[in-house]
mmCIF file of C-alpha atoms and ligand atoms in Angstrom:
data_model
loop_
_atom_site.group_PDB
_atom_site.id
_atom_site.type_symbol
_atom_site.label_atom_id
_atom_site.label_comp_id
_atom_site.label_asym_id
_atom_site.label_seq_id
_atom_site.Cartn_x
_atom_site.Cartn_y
_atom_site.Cartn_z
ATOM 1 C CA UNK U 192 9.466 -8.223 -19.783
ATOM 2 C CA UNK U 193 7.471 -10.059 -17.252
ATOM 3 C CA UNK U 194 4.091 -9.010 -16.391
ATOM 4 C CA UNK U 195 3.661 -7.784 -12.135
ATOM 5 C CA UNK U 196 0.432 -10.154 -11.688
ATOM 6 C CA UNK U 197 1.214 -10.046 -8.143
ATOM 7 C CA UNK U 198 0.996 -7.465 -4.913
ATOM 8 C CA UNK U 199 1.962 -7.936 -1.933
ATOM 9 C CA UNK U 200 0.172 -5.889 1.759
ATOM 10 C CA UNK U 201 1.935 -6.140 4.279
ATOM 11 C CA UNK U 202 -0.940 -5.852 6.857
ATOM 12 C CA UNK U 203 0.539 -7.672 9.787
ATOM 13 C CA UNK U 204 1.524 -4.257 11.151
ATOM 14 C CA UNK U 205 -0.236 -3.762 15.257
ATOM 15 C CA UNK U 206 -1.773 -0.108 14.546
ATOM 16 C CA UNK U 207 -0.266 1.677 18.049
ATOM 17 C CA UNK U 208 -1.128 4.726 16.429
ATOM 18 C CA UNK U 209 -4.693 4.732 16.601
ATOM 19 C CA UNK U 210 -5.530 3.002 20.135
ATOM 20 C CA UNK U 211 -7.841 2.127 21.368
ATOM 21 C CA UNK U 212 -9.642 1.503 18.074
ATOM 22 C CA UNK U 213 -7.556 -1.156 17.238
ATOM 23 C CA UNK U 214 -6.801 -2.707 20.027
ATOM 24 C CA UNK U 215 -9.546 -5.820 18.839
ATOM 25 C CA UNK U 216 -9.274 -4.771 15.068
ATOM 26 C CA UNK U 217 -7.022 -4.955 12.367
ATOM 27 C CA UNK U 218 -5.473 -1.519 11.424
ATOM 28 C CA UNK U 219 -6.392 -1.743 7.545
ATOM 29 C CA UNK U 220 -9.738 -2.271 8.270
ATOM 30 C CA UNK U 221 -10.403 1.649 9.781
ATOM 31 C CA UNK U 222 -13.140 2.551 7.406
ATOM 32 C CA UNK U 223 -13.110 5.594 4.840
ATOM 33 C CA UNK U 224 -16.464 6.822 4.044
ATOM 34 C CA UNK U 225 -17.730 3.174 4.302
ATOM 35 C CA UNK U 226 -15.111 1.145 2.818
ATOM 36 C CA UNK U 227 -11.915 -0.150 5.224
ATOM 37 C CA UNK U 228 -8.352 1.107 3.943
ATOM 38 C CA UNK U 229 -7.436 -2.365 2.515
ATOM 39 C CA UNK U 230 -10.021 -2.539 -0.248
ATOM 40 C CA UNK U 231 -8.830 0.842 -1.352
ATOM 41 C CA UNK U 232 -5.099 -0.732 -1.375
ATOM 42 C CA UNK U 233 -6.809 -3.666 -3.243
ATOM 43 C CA UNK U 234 -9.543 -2.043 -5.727
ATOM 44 C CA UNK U 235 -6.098 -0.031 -6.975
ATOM 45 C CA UNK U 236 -4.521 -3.117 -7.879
ATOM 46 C CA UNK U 237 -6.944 -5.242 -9.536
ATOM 47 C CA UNK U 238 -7.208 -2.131 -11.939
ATOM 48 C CA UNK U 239 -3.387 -2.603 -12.339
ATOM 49 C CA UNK U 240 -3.708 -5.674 -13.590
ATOM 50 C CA UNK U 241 -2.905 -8.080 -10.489
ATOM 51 C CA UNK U 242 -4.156 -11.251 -10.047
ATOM 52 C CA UNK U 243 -3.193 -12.283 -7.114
ATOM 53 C CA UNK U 244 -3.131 -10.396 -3.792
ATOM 54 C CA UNK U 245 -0.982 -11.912 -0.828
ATOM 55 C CA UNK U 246 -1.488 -10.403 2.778
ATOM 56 C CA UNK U 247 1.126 -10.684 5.083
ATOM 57 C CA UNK U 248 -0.588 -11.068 8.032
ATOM 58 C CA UNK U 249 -0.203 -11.648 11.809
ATOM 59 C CA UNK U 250 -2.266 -12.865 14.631
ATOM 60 C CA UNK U 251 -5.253 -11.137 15.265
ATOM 61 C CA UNK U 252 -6.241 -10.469 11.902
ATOM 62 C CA UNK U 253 -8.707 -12.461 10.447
ATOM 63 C CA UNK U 254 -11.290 -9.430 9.538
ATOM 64 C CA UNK U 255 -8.745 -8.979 6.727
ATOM 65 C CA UNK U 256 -9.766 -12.451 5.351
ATOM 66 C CA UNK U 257 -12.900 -12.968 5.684
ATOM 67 C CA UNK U 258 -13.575 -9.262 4.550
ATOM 68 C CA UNK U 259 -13.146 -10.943 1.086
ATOM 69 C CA UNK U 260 -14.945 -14.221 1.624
ATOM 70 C CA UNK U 261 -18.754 -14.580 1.108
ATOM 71 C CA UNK U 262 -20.817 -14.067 4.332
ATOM 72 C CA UNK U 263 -23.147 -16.522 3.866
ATOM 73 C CA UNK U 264 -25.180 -15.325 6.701
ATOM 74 C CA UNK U 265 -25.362 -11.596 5.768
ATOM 75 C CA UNK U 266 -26.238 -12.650 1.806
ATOM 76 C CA UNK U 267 -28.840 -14.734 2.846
ATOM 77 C CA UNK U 268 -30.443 -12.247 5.580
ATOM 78 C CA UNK U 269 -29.676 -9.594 2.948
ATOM 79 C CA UNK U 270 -31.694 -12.031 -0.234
ATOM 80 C CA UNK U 271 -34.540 -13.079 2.373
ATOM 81 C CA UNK U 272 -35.271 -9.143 2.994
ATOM 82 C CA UNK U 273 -35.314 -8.101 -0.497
ATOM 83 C CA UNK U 274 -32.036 -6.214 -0.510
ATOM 84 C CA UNK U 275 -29.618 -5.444 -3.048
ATOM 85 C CA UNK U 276 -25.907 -7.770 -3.097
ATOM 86 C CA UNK U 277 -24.678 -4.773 -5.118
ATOM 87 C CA UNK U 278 -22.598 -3.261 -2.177
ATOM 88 C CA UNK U 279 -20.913 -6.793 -1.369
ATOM 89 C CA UNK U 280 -19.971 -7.128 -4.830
ATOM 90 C CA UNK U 281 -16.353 -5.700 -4.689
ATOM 91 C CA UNK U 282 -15.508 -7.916 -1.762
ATOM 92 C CA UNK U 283 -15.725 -11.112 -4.377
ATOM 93 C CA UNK U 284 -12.983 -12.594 -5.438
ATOM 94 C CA UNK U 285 -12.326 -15.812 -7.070
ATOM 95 C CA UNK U 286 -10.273 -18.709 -4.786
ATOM 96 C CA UNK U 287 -6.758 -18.004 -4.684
ATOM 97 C CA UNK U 288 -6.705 -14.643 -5.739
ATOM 98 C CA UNK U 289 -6.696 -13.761 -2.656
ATOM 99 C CA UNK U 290 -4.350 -15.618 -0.458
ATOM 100 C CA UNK U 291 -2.618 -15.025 3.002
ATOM 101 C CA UNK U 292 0.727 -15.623 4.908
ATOM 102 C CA UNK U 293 1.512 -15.039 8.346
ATOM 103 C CA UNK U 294 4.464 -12.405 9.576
ATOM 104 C CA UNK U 295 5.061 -14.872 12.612
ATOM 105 C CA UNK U 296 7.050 -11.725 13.955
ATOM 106 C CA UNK U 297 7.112 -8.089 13.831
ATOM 107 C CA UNK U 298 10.729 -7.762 12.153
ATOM 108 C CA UNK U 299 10.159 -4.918 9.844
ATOM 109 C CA UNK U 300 9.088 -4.244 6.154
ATOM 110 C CA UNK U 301 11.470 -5.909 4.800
ATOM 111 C CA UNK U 302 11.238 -9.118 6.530
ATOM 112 C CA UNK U 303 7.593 -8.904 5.749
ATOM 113 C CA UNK U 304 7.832 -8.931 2.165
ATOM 114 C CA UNK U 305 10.252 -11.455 2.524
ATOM 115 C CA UNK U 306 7.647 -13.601 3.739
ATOM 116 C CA UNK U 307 5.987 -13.716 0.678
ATOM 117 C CA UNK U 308 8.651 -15.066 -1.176
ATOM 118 C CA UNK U 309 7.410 -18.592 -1.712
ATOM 119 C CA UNK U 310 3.975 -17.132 -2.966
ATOM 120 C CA UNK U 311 5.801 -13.899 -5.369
ATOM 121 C CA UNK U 312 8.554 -16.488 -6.981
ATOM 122 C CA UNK U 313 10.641 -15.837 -9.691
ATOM 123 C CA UNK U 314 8.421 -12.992 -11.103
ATOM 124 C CA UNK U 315 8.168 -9.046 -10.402
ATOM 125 C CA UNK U 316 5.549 -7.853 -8.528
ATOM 126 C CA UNK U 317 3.974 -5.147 -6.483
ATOM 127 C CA UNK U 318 3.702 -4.201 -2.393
ATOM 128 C CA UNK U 319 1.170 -1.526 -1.554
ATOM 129 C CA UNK U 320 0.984 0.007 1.724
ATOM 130 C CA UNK U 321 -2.523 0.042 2.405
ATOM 131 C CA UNK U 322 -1.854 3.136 5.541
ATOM 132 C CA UNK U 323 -1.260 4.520 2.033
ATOM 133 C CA UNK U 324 -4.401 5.673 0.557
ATOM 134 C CA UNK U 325 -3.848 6.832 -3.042
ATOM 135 C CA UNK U 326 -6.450 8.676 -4.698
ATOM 136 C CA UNK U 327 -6.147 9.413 -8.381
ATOM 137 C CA UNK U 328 -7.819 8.169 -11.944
ATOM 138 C CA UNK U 329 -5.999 6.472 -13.271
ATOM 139 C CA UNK U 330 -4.953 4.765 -9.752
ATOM 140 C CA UNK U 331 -1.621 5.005 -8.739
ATOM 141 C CA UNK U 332 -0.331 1.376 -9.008
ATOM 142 C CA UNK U 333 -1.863 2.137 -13.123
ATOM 143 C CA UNK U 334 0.467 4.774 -13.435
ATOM 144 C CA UNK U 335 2.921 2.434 -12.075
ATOM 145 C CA UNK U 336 2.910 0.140 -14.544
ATOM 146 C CA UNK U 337 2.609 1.670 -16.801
ATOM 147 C CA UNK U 338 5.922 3.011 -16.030
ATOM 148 C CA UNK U 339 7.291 -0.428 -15.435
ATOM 149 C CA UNK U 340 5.975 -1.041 -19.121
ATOM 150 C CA UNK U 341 8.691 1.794 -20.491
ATOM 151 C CA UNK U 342 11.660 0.962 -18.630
ATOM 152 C CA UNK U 343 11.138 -2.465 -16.625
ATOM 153 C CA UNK U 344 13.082 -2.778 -13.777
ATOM 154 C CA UNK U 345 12.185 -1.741 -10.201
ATOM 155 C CA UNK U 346 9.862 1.306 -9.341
ATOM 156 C CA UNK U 347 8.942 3.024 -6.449
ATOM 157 C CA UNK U 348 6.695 6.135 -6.197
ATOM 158 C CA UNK U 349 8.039 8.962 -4.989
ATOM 159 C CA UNK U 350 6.577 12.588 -3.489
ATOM 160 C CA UNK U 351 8.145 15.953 -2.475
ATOM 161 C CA UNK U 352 8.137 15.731 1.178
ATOM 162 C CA UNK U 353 9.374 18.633 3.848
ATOM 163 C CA UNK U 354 12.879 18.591 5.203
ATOM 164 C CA UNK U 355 11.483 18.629 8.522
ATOM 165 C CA UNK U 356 9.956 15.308 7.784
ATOM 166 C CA UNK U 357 12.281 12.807 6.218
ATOM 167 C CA UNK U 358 13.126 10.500 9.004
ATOM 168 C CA UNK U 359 9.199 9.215 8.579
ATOM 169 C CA UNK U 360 10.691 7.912 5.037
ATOM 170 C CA UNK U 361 12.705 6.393 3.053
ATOM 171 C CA UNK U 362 14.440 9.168 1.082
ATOM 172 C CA UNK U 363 16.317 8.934 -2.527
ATOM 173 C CA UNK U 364 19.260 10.055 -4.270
ATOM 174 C CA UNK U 365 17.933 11.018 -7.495
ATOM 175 C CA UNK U 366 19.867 10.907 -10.511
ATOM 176 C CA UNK U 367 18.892 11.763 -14.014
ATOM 177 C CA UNK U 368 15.231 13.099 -14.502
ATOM 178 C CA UNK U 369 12.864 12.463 -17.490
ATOM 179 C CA UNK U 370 9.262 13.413 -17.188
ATOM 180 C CA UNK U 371 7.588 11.649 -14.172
ATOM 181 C CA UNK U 372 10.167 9.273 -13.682
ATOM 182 C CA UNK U 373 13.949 9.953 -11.897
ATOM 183 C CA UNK U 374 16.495 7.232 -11.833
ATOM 184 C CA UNK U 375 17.398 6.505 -8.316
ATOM 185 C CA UNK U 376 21.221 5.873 -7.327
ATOM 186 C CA UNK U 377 20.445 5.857 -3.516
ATOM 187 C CA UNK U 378 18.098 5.042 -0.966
ATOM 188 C CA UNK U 379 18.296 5.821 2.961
ATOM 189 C CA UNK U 380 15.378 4.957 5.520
ATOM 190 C CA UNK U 381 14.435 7.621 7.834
ATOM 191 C CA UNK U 382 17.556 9.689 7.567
ATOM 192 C CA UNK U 383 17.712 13.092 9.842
ATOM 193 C CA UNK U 384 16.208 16.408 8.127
ATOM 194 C CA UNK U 385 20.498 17.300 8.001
ATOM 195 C CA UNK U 386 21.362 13.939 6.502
ATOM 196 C CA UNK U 387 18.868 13.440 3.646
ATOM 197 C CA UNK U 388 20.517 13.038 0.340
ATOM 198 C CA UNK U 389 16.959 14.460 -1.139
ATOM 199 C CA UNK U 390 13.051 15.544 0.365
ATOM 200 C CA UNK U 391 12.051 13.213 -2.568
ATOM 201 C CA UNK U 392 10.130 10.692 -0.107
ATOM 202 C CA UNK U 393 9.349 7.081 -0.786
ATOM 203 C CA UNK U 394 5.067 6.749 -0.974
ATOM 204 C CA UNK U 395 4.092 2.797 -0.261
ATOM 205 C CA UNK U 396 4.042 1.862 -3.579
ATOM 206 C CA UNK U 397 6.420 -0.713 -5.318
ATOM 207 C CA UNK U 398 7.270 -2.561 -8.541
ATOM 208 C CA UNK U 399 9.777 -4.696 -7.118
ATOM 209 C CA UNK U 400 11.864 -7.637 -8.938
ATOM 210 C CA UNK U 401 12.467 -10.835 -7.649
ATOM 211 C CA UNK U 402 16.029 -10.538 -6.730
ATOM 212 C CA UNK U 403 15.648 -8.234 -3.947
ATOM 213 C CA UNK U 404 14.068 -11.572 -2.297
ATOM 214 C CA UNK U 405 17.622 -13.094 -2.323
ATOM 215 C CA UNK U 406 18.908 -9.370 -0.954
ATOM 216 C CA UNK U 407 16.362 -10.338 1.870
ATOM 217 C CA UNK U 408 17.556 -14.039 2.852
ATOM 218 C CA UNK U 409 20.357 -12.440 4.299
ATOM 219 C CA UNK U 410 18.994 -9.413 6.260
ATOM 220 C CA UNK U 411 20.783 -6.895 8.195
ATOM 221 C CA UNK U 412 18.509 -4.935 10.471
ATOM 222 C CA UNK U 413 18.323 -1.546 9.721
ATOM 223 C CA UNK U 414 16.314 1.967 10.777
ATOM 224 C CA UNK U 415 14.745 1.778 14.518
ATOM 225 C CA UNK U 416 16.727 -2.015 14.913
ATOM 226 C CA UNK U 417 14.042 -3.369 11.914
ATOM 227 C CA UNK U 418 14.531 -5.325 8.657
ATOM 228 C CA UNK U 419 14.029 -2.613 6.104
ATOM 229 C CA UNK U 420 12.520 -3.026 2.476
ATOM 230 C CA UNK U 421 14.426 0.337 1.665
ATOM 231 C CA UNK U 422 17.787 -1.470 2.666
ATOM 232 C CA UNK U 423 16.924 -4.334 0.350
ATOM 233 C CA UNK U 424 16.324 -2.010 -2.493
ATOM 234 C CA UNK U 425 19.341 0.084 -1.927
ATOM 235 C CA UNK U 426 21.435 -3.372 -2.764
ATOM 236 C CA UNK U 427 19.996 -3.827 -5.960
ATOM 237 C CA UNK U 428 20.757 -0.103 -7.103
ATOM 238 C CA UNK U 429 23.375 -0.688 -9.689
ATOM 239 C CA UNK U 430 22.397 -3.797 -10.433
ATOM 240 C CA UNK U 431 19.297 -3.078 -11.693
ATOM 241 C CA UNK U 432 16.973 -0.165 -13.775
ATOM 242 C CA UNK U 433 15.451 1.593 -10.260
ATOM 243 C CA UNK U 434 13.371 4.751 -11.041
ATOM 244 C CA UNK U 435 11.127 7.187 -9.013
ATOM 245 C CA UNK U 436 8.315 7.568 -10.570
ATOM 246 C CA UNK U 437 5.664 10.857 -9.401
ATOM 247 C CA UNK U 438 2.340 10.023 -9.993
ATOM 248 C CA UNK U 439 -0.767 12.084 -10.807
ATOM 249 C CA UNK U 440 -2.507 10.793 -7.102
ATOM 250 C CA UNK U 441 -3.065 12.440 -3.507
ATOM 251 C CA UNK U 442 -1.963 10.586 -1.092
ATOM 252 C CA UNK U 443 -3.453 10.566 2.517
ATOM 253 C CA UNK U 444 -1.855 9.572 5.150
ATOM 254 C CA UNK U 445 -3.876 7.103 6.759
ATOM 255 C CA UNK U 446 -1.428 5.497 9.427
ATOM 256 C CA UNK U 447 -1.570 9.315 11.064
ATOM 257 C CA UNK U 448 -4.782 10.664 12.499
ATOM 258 C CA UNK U 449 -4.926 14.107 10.688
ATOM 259 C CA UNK U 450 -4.016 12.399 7.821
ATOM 260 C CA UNK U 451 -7.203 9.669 8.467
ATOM 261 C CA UNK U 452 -9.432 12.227 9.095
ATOM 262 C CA UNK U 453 -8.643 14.292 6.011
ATOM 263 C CA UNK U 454 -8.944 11.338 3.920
ATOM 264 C CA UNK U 455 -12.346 10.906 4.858
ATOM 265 C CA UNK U 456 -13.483 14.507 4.425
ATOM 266 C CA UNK U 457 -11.700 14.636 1.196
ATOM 267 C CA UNK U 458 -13.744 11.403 -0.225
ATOM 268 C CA UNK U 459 -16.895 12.372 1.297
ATOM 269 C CA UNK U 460 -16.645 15.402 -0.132
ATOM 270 C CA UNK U 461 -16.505 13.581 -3.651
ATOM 271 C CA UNK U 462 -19.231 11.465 -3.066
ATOM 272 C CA UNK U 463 -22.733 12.326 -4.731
ATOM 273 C CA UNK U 464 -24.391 10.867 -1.673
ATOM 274 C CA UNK U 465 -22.489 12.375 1.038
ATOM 275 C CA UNK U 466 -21.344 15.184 0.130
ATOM 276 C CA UNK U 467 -24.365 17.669 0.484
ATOM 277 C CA UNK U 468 -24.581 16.944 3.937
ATOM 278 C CA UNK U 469 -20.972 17.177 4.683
ATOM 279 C CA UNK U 470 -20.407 20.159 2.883
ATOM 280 C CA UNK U 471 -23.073 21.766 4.897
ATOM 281 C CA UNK U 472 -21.862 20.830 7.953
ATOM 282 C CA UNK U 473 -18.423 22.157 7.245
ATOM 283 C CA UNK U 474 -20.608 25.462 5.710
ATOM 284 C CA UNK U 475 -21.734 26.072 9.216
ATOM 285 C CA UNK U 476 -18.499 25.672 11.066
ATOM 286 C CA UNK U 477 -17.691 28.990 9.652
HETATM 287 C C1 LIG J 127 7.458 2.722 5.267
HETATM 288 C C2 LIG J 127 8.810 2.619 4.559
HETATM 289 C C3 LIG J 127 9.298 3.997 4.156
HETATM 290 C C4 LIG J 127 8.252 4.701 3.313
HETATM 291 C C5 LIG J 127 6.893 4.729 4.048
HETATM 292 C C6 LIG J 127 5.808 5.267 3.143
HETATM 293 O O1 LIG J 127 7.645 3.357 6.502
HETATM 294 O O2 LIG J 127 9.740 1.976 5.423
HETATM 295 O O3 LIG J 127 10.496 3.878 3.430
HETATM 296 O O4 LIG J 127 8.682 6.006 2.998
HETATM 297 O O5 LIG J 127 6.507 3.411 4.485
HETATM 298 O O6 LIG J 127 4.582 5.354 3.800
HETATM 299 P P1 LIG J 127 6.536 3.352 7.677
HETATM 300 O O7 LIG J 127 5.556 4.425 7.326
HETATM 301 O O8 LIG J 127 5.938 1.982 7.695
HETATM 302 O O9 LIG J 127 7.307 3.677 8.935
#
């Protein structure tokens, strides 16, 4: 079985949701406690194992790159003045392990994976959905492949979600159940409360194999007139192992404002430096 050294975030994505903030900046790089939602999506899977992290990006989203380049400028203000590196030092990476690729348009999910193709090859790997944020020890992309390791294939994490809510996700038909992991025998995207074969939603987090990238040189557009990762996926069912796997993580939300917001109180609130002054503030709203 071939090791997933690879992830793919798709970050070309325009952020309508949370206007005017990002009408000048990318959408991943809304901050949570005092780190932006990609280096969450990012810290998760260099503890998985990946080496190399592609971004699928677009225009208008160079903070994304040079988030994880050296700032010359700010290191050598920062050395001049005495001041500790410590806080850049999770924004170093090596040359080419982090590399880029533009989504020249918005097409959908699928289409943006797609454009990684050239950079995945002929080798599984992983897409994380940085509006995502999973929070969990081990991370959830760990738990992942760890997964992967039993039963290879393709994985996708799964949640309970409520009936009302399944057209915001791509829903499964689950089959056989073991543990944490289900097999899947169907996949829909954004099917109607009355329609949805399960409330088992799809969380963005994928162990993908390479195939579906052939599934995807032939698109057919799917949900809301896009090209849809879940469509992909739903060709290779059959073909392929494809399990759900629950994993021991809360996810927030982060592409929804009550979901943002949470996210930050929820980390704060787990943060030795932050949290006394937090908690009392939310002590006195009583
Ligand atoms: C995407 C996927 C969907 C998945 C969701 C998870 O939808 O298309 O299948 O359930 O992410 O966050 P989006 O939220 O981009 O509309």
């Amino acid at each position: 079985m071939k090791p997933v050294r690879k992830a793919v975030f798709p970050v070309a994505g325009l952020g309508t949701r949370f206007l005017p903030a990002t009408k000048a900046m990318a959408k991943e790089m809304l901050t949570v406690v005092d780190k932006p939602l990609i280096q969450y999506a990012v810290e998760e899977a260099k503890e998985a194992g990946i080496e190399q992290m592609i971004f699928v990006t677009g225009r208008g989203k160079g903070a994304l790159e040079d988030h994880f380049d050296i700032s010359f400028e700010l290191e050598a203000t920062m050395r001049a003045r005495g001041k500790s590196l410590q806080p850049l030092e999770s924004t170093r990476f090596t040359p080419g392990a982090i590399v880029s690729v533009r989504q020249q348009e918005p097409l959908g999910l699928g289409h943006a994976v797609w454009c990684a193709r050239e950079i995945v090859g002929d080798e599984p790997f992983a897409v994380l959905l940085p509006d995502d944020l999973m929070y969990g020890k081990p991370g959830c992309l760990r738990q992942m492949v760890d997964a992967y390791q039993k039963v290879g294939g393709n994985i996708i994490c799964v949640e309970e979600v409520a009936r009302e809510k399944t057209s915001s996700y791509g829903i499964i038909t689950p089959g056989r159940s073991e543990g944490r992991l289900t097999e899947v025998t169907g996949l829909v995207e954004k099917p109607k409360p009355e329609e949805a074969p399960s409330t088992l939603g799809v969380i963005g987090r994928y162990i993908l194999q390479p195939e579906i990238m052939r599934v995807l040189d032939n698109p057919r557009k799917g949900a809301g007139g896009e090209i849809q990762l879940t469509d992909a996926m739903a060709e290779v069912i059959g073909q392929q192992p494809f399990h759900g796997v629950t994993v021991d993580a809360v996810r927030y939300d982060c592409g929804d404002k009550a979901g943002f917001i949470t996210a930050n109180l929820a980390l704060a609130l787990d943060r030795d430096d932050v949290a006394p002054a937090v908690r009392a503030f939310i002590a006195d709203l009583r």
